[in-house]
Short mmCIF file of N, CA and C in Angstrom, two decimals:
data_model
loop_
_atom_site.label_atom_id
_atom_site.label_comp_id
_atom_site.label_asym_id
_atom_site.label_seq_id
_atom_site.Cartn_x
_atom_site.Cartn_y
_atom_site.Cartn_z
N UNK A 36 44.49 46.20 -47.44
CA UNK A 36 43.61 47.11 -48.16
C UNK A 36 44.00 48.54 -47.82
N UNK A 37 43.43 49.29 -47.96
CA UNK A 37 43.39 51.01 -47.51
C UNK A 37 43.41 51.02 -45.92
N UNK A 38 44.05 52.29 -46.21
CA UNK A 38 43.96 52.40 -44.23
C UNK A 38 44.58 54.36 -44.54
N UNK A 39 44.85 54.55 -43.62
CA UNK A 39 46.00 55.73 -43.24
C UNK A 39 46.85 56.06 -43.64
N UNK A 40 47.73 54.95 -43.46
CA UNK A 40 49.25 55.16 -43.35
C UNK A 40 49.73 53.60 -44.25
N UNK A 41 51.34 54.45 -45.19
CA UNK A 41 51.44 52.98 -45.94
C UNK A 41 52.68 52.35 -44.99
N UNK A 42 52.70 51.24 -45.45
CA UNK A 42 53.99 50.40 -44.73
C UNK A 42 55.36 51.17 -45.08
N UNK A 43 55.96 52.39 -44.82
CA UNK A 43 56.76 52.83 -45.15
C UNK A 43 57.09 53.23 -46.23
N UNK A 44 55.86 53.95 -47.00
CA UNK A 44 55.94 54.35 -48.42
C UNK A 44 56.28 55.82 -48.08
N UNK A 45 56.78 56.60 -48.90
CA UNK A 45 57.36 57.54 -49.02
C UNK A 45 57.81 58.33 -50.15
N UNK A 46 57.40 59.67 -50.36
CA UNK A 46 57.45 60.44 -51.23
C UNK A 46 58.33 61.61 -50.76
N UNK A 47 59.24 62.27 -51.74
CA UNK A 47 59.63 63.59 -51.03
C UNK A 47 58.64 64.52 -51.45
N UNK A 48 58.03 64.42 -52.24
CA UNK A 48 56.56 65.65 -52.91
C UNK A 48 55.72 65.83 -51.73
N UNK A 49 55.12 64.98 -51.29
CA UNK A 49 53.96 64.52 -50.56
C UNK A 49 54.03 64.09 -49.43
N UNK A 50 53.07 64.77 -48.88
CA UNK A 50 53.12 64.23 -47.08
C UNK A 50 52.21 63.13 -47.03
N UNK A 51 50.87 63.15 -47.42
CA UNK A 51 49.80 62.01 -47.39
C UNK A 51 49.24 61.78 -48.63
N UNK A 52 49.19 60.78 -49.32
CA UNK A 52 49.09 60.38 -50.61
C UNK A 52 48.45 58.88 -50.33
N UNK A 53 47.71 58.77 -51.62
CA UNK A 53 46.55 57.03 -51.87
C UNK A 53 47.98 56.92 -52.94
N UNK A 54 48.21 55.50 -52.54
CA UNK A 54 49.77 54.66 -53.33
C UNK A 54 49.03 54.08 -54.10
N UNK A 55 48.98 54.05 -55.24
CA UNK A 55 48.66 52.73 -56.13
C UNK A 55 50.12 52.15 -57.02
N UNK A 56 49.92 50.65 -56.97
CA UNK A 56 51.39 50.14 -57.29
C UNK A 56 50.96 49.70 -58.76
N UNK A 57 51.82 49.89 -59.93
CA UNK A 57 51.35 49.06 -61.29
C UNK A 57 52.07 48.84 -62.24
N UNK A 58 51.92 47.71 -62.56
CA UNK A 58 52.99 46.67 -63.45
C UNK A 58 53.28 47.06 -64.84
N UNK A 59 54.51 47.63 -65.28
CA UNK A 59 54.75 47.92 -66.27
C UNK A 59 54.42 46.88 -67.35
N UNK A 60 54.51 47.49 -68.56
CA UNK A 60 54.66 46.00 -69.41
C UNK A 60 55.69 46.60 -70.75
N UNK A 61 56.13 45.49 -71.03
CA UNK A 61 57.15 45.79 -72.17
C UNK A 61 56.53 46.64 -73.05
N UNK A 62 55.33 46.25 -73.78
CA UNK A 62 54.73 47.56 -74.62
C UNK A 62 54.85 48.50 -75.12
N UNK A 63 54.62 49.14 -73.51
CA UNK A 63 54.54 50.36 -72.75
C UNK A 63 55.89 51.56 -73.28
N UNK A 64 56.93 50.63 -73.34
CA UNK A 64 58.30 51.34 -73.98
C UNK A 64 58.16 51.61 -75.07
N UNK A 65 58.98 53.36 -75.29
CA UNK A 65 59.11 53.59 -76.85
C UNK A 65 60.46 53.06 -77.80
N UNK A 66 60.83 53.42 -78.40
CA UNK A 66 62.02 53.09 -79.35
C UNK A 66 62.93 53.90 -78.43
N UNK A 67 63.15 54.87 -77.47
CA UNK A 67 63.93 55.10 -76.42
C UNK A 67 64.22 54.22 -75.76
N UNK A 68 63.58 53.60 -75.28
CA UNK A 68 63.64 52.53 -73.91
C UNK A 68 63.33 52.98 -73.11
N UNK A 69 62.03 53.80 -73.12
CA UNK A 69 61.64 54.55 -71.48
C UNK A 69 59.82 54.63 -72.01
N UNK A 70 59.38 54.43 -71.12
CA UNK A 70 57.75 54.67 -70.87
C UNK A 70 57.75 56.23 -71.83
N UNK A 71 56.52 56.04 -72.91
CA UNK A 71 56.13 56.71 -73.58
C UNK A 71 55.50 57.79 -72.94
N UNK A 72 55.28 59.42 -73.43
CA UNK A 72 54.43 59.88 -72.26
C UNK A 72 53.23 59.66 -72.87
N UNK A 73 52.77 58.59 -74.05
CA UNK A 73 51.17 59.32 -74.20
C UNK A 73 50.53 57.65 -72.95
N UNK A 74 51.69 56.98 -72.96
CA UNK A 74 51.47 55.92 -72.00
C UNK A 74 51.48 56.19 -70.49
N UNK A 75 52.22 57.36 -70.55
CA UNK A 75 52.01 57.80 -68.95
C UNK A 75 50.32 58.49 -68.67
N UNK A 76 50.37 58.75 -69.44
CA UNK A 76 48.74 59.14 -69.58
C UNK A 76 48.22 58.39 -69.07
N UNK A 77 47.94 57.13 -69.55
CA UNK A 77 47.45 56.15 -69.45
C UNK A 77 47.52 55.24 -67.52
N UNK A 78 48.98 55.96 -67.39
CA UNK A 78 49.10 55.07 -66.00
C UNK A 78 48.36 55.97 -65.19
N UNK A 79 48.76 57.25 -65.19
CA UNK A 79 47.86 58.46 -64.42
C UNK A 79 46.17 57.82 -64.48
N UNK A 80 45.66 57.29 -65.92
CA UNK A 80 44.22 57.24 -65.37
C UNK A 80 43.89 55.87 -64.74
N UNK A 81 44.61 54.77 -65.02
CA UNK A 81 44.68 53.72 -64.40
C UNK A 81 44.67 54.09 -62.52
N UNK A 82 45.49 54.58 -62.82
CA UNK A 82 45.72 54.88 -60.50
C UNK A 82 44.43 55.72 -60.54
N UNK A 83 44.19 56.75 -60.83
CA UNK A 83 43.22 57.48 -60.76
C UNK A 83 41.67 56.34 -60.80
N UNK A 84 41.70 55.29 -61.37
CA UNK A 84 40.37 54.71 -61.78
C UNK A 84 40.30 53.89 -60.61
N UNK A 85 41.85 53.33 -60.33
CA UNK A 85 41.60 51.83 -58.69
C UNK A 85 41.67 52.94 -57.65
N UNK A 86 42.12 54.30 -57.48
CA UNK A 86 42.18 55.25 -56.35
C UNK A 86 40.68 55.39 -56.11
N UNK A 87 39.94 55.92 -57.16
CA UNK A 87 38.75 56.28 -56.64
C UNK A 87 37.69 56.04 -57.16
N UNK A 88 37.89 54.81 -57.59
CA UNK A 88 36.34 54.28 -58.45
C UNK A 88 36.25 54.41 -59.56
N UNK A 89 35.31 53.17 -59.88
CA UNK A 89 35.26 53.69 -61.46
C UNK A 89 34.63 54.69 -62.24
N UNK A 90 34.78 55.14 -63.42
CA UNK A 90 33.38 56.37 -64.08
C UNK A 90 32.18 55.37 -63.73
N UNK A 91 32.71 53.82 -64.68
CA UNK A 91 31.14 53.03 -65.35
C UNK A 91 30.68 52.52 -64.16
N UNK A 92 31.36 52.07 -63.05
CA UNK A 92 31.25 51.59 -61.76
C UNK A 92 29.73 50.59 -61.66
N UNK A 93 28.69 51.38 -62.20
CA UNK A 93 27.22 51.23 -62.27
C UNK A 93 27.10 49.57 -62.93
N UNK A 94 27.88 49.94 -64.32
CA UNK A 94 28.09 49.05 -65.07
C UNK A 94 28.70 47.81 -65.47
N UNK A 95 29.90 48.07 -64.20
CA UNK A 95 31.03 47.45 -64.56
C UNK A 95 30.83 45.76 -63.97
N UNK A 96 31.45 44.48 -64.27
CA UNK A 96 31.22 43.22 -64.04
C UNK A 96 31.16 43.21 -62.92
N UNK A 97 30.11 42.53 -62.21
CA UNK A 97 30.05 42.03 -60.58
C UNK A 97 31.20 41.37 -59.81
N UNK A 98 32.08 40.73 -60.82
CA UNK A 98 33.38 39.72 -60.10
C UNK A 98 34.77 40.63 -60.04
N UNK A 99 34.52 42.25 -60.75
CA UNK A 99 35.43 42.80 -60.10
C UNK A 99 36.13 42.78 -58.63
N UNK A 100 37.13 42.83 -58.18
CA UNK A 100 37.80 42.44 -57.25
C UNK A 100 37.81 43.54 -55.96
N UNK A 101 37.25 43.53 -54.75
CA UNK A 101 37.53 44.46 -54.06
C UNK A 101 36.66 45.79 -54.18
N UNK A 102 36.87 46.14 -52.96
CA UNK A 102 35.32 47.44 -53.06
C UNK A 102 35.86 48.23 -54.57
N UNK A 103 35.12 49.17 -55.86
CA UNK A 103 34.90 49.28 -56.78
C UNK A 103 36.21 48.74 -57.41
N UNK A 104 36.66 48.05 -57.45
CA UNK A 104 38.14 47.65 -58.31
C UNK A 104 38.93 47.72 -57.74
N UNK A 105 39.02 48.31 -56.11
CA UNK A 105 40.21 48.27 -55.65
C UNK A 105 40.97 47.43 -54.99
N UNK A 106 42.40 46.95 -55.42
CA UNK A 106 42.83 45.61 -54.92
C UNK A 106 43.90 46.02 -53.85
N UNK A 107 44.69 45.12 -53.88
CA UNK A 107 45.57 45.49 -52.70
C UNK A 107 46.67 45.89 -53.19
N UNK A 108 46.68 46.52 -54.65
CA UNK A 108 47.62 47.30 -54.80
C UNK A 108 47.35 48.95 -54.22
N UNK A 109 46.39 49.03 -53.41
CA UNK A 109 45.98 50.60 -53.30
C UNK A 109 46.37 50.95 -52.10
N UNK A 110 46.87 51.51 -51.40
CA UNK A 110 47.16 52.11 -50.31
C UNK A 110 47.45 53.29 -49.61
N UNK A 111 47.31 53.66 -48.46
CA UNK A 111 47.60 55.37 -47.94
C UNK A 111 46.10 55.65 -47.52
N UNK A 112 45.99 56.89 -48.15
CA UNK A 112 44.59 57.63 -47.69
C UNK A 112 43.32 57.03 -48.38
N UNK A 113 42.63 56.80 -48.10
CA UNK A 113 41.55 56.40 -48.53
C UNK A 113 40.49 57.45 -49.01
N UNK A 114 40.42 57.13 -50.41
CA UNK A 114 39.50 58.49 -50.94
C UNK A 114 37.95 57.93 -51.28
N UNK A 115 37.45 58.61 -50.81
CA UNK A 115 35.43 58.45 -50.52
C UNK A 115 35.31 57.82 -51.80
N UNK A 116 34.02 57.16 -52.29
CA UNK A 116 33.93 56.48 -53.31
C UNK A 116 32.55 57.63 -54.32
N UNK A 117 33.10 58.99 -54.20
CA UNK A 117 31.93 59.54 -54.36
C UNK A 117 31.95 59.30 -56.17
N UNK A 118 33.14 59.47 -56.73
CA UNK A 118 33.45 58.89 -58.60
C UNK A 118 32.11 57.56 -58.58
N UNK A 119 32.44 56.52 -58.02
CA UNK A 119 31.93 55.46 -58.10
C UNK A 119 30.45 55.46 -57.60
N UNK A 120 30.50 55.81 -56.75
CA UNK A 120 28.76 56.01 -56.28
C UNK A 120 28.08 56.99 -57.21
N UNK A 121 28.72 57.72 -57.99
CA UNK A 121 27.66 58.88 -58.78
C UNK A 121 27.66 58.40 -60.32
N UNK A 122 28.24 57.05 -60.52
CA UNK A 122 28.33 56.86 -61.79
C UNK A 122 27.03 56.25 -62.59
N UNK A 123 26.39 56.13 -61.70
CA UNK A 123 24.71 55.90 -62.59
C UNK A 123 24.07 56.97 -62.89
N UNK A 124 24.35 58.31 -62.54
CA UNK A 124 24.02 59.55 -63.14
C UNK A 124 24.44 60.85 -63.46
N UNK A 125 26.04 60.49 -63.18
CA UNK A 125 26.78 61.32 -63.97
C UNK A 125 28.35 60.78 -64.35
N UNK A 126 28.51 61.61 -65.10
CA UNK A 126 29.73 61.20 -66.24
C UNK A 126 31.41 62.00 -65.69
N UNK A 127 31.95 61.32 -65.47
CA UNK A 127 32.97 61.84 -64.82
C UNK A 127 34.04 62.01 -65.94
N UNK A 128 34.29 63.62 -66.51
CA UNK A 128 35.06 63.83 -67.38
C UNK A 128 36.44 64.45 -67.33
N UNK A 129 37.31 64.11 -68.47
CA UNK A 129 38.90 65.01 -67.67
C UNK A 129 38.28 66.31 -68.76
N UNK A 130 38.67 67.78 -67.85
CA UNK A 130 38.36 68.55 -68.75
C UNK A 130 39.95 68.91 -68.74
N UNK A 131 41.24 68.95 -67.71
CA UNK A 131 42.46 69.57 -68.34
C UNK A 131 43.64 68.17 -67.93
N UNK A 132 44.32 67.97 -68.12
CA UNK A 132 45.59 67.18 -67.65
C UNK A 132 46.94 68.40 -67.88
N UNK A 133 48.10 68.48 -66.70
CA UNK A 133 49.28 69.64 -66.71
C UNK A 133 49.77 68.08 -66.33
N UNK A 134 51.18 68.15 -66.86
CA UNK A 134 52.17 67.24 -66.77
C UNK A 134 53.27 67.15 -67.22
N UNK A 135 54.17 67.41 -66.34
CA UNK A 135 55.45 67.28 -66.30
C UNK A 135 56.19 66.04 -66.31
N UNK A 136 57.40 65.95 -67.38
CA UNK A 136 57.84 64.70 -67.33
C UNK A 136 59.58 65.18 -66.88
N UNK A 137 59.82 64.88 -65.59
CA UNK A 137 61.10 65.04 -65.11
C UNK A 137 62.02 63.92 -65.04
N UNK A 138 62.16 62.75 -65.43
CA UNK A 138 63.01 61.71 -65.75
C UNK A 138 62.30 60.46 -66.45
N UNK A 139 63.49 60.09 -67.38
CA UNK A 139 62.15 58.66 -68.05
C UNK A 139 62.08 57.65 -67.10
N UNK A 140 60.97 56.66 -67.13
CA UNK A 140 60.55 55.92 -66.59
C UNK A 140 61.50 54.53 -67.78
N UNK A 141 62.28 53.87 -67.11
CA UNK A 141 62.72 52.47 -67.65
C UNK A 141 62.05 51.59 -67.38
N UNK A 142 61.70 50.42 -68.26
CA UNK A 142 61.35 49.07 -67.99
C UNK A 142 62.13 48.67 -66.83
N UNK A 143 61.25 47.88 -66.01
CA UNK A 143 61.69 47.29 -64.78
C UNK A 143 60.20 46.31 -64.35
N UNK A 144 60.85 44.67 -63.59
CA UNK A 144 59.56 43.93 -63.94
C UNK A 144 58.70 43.93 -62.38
N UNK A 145 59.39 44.78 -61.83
CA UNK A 145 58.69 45.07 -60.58
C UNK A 145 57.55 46.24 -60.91
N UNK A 146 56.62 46.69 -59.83
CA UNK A 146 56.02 48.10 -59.63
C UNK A 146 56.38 49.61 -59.89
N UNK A 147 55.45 49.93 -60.35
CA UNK A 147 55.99 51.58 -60.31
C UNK A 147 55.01 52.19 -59.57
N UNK A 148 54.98 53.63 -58.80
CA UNK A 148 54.44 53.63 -57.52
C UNK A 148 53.59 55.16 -58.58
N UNK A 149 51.88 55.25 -58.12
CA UNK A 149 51.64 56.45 -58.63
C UNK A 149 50.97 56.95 -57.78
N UNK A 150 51.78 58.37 -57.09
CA UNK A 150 50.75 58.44 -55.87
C UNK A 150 49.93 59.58 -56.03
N UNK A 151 48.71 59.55 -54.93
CA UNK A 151 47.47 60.74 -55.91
C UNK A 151 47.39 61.37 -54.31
N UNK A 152 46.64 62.99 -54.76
CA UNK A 152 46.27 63.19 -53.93
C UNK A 152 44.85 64.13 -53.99
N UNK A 153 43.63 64.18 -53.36
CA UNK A 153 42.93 65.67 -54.19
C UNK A 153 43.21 67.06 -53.49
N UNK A 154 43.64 67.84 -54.51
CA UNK A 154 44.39 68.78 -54.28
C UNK A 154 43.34 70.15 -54.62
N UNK A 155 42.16 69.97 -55.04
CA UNK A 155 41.13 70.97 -55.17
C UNK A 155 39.86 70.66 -55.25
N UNK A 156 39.03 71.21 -54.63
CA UNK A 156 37.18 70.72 -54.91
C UNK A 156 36.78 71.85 -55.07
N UNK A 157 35.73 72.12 -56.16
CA UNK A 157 35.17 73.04 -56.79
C UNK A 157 33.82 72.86 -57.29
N UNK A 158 32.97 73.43 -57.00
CA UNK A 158 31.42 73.44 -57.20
C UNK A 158 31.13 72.16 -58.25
N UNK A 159 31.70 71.99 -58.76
CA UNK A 159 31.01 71.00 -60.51
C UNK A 159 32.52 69.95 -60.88
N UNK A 160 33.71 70.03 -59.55
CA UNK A 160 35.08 69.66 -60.58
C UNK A 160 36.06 69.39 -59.24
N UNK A 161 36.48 68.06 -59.58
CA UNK A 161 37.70 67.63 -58.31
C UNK A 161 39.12 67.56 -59.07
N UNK A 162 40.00 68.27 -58.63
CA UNK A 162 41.50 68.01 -59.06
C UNK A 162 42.10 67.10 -58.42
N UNK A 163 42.72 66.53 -59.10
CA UNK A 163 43.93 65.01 -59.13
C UNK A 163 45.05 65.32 -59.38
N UNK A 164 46.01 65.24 -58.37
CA UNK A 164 47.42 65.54 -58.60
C UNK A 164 47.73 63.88 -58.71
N UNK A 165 49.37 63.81 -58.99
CA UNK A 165 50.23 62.63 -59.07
C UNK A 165 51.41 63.06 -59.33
N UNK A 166 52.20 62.22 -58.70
CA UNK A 166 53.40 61.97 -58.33
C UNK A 166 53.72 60.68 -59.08
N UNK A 167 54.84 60.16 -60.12
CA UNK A 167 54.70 58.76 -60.08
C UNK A 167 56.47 58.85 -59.73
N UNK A 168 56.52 57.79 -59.52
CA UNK A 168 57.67 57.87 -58.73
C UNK A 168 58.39 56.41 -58.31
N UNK A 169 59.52 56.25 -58.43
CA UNK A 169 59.78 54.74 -57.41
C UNK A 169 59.44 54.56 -55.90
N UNK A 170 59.14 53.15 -55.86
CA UNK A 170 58.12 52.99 -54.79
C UNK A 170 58.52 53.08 -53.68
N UNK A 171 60.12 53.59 -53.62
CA UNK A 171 60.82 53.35 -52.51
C UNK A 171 61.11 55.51 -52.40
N UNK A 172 60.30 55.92 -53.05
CA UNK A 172 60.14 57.49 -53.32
C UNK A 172 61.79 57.84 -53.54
N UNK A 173 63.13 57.46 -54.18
CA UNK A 173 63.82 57.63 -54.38
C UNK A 173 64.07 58.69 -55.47
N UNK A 174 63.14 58.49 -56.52
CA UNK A 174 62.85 59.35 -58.19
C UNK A 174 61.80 59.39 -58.14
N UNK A 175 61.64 60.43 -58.65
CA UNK A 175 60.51 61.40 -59.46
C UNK A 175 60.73 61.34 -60.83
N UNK A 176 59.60 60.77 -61.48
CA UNK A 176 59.64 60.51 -62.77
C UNK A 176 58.30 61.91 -63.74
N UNK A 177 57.39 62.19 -62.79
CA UNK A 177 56.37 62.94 -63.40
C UNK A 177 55.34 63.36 -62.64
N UNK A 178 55.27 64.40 -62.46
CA UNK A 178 54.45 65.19 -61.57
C UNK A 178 53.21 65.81 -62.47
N UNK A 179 51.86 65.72 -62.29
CA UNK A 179 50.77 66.19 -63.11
C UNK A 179 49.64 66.59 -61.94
N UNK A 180 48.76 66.83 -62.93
CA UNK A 180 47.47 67.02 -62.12
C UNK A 180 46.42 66.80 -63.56
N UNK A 181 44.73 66.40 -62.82
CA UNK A 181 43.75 66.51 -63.85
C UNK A 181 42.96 67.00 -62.98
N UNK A 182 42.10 67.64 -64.12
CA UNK A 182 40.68 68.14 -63.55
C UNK A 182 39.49 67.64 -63.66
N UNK A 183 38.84 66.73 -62.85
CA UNK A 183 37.84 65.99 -63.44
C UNK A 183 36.28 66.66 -63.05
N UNK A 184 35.54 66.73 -64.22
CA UNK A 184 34.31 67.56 -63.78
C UNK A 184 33.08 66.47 -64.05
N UNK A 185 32.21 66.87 -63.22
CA UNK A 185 31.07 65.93 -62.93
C UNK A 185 29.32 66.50 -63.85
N UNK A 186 29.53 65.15 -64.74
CA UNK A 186 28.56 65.95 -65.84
C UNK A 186 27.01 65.00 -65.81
N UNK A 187 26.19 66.23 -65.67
CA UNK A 187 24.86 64.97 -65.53
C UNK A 187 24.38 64.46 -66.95
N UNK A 188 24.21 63.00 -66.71
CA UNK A 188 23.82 62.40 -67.51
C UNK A 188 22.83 62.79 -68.71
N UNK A 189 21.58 62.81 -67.94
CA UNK A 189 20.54 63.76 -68.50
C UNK A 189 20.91 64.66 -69.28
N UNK A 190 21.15 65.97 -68.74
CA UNK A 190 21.03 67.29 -69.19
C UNK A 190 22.61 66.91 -69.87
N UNK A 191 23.34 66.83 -69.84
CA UNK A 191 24.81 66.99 -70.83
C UNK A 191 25.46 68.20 -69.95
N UNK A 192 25.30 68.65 -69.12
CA UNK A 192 25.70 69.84 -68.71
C UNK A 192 26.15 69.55 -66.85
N UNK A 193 27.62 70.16 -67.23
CA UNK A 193 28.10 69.93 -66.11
C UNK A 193 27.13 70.26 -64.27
N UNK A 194 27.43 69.33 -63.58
CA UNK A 194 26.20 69.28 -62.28
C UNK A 194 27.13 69.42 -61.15
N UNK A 195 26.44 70.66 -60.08
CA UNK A 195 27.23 70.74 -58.72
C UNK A 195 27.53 69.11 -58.10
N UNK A 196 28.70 69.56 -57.45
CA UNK A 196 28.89 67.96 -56.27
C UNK A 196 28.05 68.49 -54.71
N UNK A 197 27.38 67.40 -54.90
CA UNK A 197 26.01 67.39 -53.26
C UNK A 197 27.10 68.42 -52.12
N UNK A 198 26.52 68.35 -51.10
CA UNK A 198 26.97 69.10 -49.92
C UNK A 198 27.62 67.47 -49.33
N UNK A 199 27.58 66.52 -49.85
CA UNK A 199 28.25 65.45 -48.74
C UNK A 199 29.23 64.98 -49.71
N UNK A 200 29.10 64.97 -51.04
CA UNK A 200 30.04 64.98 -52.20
C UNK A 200 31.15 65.94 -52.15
N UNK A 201 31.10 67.10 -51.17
CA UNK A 201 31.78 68.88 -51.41
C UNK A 201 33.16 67.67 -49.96
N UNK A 202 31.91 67.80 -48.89
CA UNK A 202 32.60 67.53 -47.50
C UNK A 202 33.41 66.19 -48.26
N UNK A 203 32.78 64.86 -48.25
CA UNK A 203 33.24 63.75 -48.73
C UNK A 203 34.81 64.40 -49.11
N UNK A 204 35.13 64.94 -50.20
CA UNK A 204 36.37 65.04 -50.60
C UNK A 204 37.20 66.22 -50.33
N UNK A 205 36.45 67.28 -49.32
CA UNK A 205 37.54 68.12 -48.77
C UNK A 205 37.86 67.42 -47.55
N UNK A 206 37.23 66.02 -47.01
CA UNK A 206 38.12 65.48 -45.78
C UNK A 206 39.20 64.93 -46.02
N UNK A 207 39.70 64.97 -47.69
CA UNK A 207 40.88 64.23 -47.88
C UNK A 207 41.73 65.11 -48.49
N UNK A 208 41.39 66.37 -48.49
CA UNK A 208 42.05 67.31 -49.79
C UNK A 208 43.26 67.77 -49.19
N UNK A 209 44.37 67.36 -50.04
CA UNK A 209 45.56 67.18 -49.64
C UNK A 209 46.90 68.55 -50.32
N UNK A 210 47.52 68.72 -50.46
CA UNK A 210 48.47 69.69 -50.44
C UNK A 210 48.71 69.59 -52.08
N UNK A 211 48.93 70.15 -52.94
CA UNK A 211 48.78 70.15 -54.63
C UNK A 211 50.22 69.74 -55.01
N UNK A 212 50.26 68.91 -56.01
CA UNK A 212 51.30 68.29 -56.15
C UNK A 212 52.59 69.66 -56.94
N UNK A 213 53.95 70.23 -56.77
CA UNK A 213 54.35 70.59 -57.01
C UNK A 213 54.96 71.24 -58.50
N UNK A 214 54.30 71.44 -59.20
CA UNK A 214 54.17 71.70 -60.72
C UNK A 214 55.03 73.14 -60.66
N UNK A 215 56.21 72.85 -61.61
CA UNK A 215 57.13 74.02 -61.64
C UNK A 215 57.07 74.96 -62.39
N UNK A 216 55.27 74.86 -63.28
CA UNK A 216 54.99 75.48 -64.21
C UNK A 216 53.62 76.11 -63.47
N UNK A 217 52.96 76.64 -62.26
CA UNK A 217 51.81 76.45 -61.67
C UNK A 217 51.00 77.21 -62.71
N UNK A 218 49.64 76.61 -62.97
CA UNK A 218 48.54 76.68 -63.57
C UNK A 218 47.21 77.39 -62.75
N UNK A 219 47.98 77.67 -61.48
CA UNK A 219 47.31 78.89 -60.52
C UNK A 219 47.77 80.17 -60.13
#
């Protein structure tokens, strides 16, 4: 399961990173032969959803596998379950995605490695970097970040994160993933 440290996972981006590992599928390829980017999208929110919980979490089937969905493809740092614990009263939205695509991703029937880190906490909004990368951190395939803001249910209008929601995720807030375009 989660812990610290991965069994020799390794990134050159990143010093401490949550690994999530995930199975391509033929699909997934365009008429290139390389992972689509509106599909990389897609893998970014996948790691992002087993990293740190789900939005529906509240909702989601009881026989899900592992504390909120997370299986033993997840590994590295362990990020608070504050996504998942706040999902019965607020709505966890992407308000930006920045993403860089620096080499295509080929079909291959093994893992592809997407590693996250939170790289900003802000009154109402947590940033998500990623790295996806081979799992053996050899290539860099796409470096991004999202901004996810925390919206109350009720009112429709974005809601501060608690004082243990703020701490919760600046004990993990990690170094911003390297974007050669910075958006700061």
């Amino acid at each position: 399961m989660m812990g610290n440290m991965h069994s020799g996972a390794t990134n050159p981006l990143l010093e401490e990173f949550t690994r999530v590992l995930l199975e391509l599928r033929w699909g997934d390829m365009d008429a290139y032969g390389h992972v689509n980017n509106v599909t990389q999208l897609k893998l970014l929110e996948e790691a992002r959803v087993r990293a740190l919980g789900s939005p529906t979490h509240s909702s989601d089937a009881p026989t899900t596998p592992g504390q909120h969905g997370v299986s033993d493809t997840v590994s590295g740092v362990e990020i608070p379950t504050i996504f998942a614990d706040a999902s019965a009263t607020t709505e966890l939205l992407v308000a930006s995605h920045a993403i860089e695509y620096r080499a295509p991703i080929p079909y291959r029937t093994g893992p592809i490695a997407v590693d996250l880190v939170i790289s900003e906490v802000r009154p109402a909004s947590v940033t998500v970097g990623y790295v996806i990368c081979e799992p053996d951190g050899s290539r860099t395939f796409t470096v991004a970040e999202t901004v996810i803001v925390f919206i109350d249910i009720g009112s429709g209008r974005p809601r501060r994160l608690s004082e243990a929601e703020t701490e919760a995720m600046e004990s993990v807030l990690g170094t911003p993933v390297p974007l050669r375009r910075s958006r700061r």
